[in-house]
Protein backbone atom coordinates (compact mmCIF):
# COMPACT_ATOMS: atom_id res chain seq x y z
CA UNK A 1 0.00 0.00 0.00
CA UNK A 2 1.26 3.37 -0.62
CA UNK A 3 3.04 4.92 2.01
CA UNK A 4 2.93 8.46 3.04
CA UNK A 5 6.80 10.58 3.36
CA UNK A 6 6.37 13.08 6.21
CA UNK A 7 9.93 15.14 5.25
CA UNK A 8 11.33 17.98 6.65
CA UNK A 9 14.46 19.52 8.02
CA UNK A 10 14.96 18.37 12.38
CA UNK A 11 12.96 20.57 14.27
CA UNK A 12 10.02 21.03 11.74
CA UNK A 13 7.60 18.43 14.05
CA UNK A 14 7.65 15.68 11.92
CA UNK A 15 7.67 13.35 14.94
CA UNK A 16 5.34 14.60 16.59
CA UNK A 17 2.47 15.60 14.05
CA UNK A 18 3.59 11.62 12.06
CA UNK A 19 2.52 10.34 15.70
CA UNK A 20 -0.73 11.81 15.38
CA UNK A 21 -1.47 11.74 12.08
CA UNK A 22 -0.81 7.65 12.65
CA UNK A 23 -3.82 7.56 14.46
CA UNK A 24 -6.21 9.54 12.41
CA UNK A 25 -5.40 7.32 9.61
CA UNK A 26 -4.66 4.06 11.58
CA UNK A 27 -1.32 4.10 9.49
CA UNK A 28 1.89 2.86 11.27
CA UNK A 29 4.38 5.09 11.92
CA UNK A 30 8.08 4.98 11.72
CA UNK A 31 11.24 6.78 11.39
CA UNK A 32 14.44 6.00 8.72
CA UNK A 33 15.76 5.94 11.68
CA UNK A 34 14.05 3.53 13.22
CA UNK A 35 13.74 1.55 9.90
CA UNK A 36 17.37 1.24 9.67
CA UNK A 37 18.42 0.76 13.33
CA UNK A 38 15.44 -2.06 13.95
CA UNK A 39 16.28 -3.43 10.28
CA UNK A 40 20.46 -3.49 10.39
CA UNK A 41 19.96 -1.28 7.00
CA UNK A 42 23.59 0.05 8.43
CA UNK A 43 27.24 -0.31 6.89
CA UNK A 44 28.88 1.07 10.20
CA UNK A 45 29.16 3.39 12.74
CA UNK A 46 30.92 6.70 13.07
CA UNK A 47 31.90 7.31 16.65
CA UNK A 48 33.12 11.14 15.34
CA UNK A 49 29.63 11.83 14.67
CA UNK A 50 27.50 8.91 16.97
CA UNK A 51 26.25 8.27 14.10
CA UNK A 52 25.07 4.66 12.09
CA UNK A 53 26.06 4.57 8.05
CA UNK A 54 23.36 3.62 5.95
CA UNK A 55 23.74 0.89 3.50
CA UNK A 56 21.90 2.55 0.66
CA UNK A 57 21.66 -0.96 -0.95
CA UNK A 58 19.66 -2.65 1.94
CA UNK A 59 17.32 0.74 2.08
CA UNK A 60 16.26 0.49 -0.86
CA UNK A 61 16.01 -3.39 -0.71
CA UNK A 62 14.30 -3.05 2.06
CA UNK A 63 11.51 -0.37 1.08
CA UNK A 64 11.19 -2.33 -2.51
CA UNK A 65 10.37 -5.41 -0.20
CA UNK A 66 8.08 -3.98 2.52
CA UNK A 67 6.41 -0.96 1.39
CA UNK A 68 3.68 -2.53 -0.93
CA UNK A 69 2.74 -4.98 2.18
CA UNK A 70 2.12 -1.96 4.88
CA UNK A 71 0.41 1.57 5.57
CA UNK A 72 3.03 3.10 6.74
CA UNK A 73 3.90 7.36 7.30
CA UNK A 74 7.61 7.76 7.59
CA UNK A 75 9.39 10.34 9.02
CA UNK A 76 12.24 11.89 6.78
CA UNK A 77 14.92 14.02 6.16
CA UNK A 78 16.16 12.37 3.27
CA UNK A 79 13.88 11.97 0.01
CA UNK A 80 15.94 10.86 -2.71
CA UNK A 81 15.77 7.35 -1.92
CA UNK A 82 11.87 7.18 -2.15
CA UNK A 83 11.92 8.23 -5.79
CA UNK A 84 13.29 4.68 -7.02
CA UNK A 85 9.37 3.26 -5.77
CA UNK A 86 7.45 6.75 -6.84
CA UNK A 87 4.41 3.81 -7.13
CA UNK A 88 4.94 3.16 -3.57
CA UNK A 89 4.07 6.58 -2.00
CA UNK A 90 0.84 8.37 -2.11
CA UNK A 91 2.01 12.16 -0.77
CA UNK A 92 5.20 13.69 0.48
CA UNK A 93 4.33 15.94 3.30
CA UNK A 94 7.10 18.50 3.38
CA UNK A 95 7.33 20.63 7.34
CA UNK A 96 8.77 23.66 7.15
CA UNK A 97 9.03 25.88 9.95
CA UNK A 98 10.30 29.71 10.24
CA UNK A 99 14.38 29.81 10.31
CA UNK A 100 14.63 31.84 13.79
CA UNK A 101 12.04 29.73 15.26
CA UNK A 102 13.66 26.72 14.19
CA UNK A 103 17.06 27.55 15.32
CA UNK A 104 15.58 28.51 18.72
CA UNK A 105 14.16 24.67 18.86
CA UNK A 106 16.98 23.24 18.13
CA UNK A 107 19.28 25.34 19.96
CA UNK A 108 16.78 23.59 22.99
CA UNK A 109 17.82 20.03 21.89
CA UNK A 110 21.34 20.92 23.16
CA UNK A 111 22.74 20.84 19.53
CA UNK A 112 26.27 22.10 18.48
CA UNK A 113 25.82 25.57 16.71
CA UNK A 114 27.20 24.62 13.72
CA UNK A 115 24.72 21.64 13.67
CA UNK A 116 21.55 23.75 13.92
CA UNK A 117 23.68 26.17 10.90
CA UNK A 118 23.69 23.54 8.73
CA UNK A 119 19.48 22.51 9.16
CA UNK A 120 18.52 26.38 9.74
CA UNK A 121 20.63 27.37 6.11
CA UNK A 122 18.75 23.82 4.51
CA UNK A 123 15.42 25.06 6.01
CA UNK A 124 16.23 29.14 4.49
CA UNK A 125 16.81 27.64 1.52
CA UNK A 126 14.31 25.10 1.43
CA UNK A 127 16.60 22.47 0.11
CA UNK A 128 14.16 19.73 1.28
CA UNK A 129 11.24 20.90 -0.27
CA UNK A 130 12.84 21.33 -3.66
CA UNK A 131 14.07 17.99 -3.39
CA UNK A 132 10.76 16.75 -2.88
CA UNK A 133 9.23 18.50 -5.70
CA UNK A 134 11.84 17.08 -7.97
CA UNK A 135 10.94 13.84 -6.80
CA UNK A 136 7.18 14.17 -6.40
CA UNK A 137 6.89 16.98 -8.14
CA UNK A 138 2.06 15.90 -8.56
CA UNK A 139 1.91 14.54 -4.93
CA UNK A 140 3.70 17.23 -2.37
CA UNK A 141 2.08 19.67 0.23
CA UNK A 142 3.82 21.78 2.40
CA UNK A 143 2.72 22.78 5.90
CA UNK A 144 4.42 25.73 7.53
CA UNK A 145 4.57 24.46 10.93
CA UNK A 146 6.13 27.83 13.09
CA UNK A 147 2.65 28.88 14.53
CA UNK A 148 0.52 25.36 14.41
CA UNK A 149 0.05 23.07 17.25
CA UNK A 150 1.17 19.25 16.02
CA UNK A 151 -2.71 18.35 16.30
CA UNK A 152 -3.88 21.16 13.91
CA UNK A 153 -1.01 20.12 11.47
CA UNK A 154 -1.77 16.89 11.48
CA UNK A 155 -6.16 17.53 10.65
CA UNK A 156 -4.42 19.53 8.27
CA UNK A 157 -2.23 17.63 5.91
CA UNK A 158 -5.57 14.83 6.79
CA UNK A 159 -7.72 17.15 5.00
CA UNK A 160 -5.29 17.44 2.24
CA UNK A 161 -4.70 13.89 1.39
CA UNK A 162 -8.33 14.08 1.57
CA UNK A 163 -8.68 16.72 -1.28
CA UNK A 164 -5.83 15.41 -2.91
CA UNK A 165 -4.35 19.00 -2.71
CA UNK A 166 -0.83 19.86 -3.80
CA UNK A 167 1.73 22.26 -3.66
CA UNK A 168 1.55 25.07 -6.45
CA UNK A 169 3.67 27.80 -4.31
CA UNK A 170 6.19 26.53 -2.47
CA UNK A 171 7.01 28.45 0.99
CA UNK A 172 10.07 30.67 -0.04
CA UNK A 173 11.73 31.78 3.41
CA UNK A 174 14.50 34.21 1.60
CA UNK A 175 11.74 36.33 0.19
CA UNK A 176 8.99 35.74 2.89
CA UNK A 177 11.78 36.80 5.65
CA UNK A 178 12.05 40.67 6.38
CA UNK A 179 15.28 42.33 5.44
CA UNK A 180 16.23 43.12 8.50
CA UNK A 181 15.28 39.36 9.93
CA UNK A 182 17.04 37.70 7.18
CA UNK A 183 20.32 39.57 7.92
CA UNK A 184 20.31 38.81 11.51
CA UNK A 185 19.90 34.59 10.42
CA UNK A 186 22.46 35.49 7.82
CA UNK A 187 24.92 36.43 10.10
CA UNK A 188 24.29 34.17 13.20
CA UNK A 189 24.79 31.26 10.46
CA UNK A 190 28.00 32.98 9.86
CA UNK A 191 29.08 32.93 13.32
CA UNK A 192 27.83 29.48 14.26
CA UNK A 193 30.61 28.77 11.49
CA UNK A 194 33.43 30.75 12.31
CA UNK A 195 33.11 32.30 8.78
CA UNK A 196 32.51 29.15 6.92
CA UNK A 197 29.38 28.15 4.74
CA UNK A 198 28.09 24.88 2.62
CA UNK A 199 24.36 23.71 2.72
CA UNK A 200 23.30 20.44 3.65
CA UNK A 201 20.05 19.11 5.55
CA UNK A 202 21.90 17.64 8.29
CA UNK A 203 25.53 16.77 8.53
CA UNK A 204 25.28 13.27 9.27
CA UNK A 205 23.20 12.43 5.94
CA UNK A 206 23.42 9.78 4.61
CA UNK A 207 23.31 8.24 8.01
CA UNK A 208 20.70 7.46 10.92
């Protein structure tokens, strides 16, 4: 049965709003994470990073095999795989949540600054969304999660599947942002890095 991809950078809520979307829909739901950890879909570990290497050849082994046979939402930061079985997935929810209110949640999680630099410059640029377009580009819907409560997001990404509704504007943070807003994220991303820069979604990809 098609499955339903709940993406988005860390901090957007997918765990949260998967959890109760799970039971609105009576869906099972899961992390890559989880997938891989419960599954051994790893190569090895990376003590640098306390992080598990995926084995991109059991993944995808793995979701050929067991996708058709369950309902299943699964929470992601890390699309491209999912677009070798496009016949397999029935929507890619994309989170996306405002870059100074994500780096404030993640700054909460304890994380390293130039950790939360790395997801808050993905999120600016909305490097997971595009990727999901390109890989979905008829069955993705984004939800900007900065002001919703996980139960309201959930009812409503429900009530899109429901109207099979789509994406036709994605959320654009670099021109949505006020100027002087934007500069401010500009330059704590430029501090976080000691001057550095380089986009990625999270710096442990392609791991779990």
């Amino acid at each position: 049965m098609p499955a339903i991809l709940l993406a988005g950078t860390p901090g957007t809520g997918k765990t949260r709003v998967g959890l109760i979307l799970a039971r609105l829909t009576n869906y099972v739901f899961t992390t890559v994470t989880w997938l891989v950890l419960e599954n051994r879909l790893w190569s090895s570990y990376d003590p640098k990073t306390y992080s598990f290497i995926i084995d991109e050849n059991l993944f995808y082994h793995y979701l050929e095999e067991q996708l058709p046979a369950k309902r299943m939402i699964i929470d992601t930061h890390w699309v491209e795989p999912f677009a070798r079985i496009r016949s397999q997935v029935e929507y890619c929810i994309v989170l996306r949540t405002r870059p100074d209110q994500l780096w404030r949640r993640l700054e909460a999680r304890g994380w390293p600054p130039s950790k939360i630099a790395d997801n808050v410059e993905a999120e600016l640029v909305g490097l997971i969304a595009r990727e999901a377009l390109e890989s979905f580009p008829d069955r993705v819907y984004e939800v900007d999660t900065t002001n919703k409560r996980p139960a309201d997001t959930a009812q409503e990404i429900l009530e899109a599947i429901r109207a099979r509704k789509r994406t036709t504007k994605p959320i654009d943070w670099l021109s949505e942002t006020p100027e002087q807003e934007l500069t401010r994220i500009l330059e704590m991303l430029a501090r976080a890095r000691g001057g550095g820069h380089g986009i990625t979604p999270d710096n442990t990809l392609p791991r779990a």
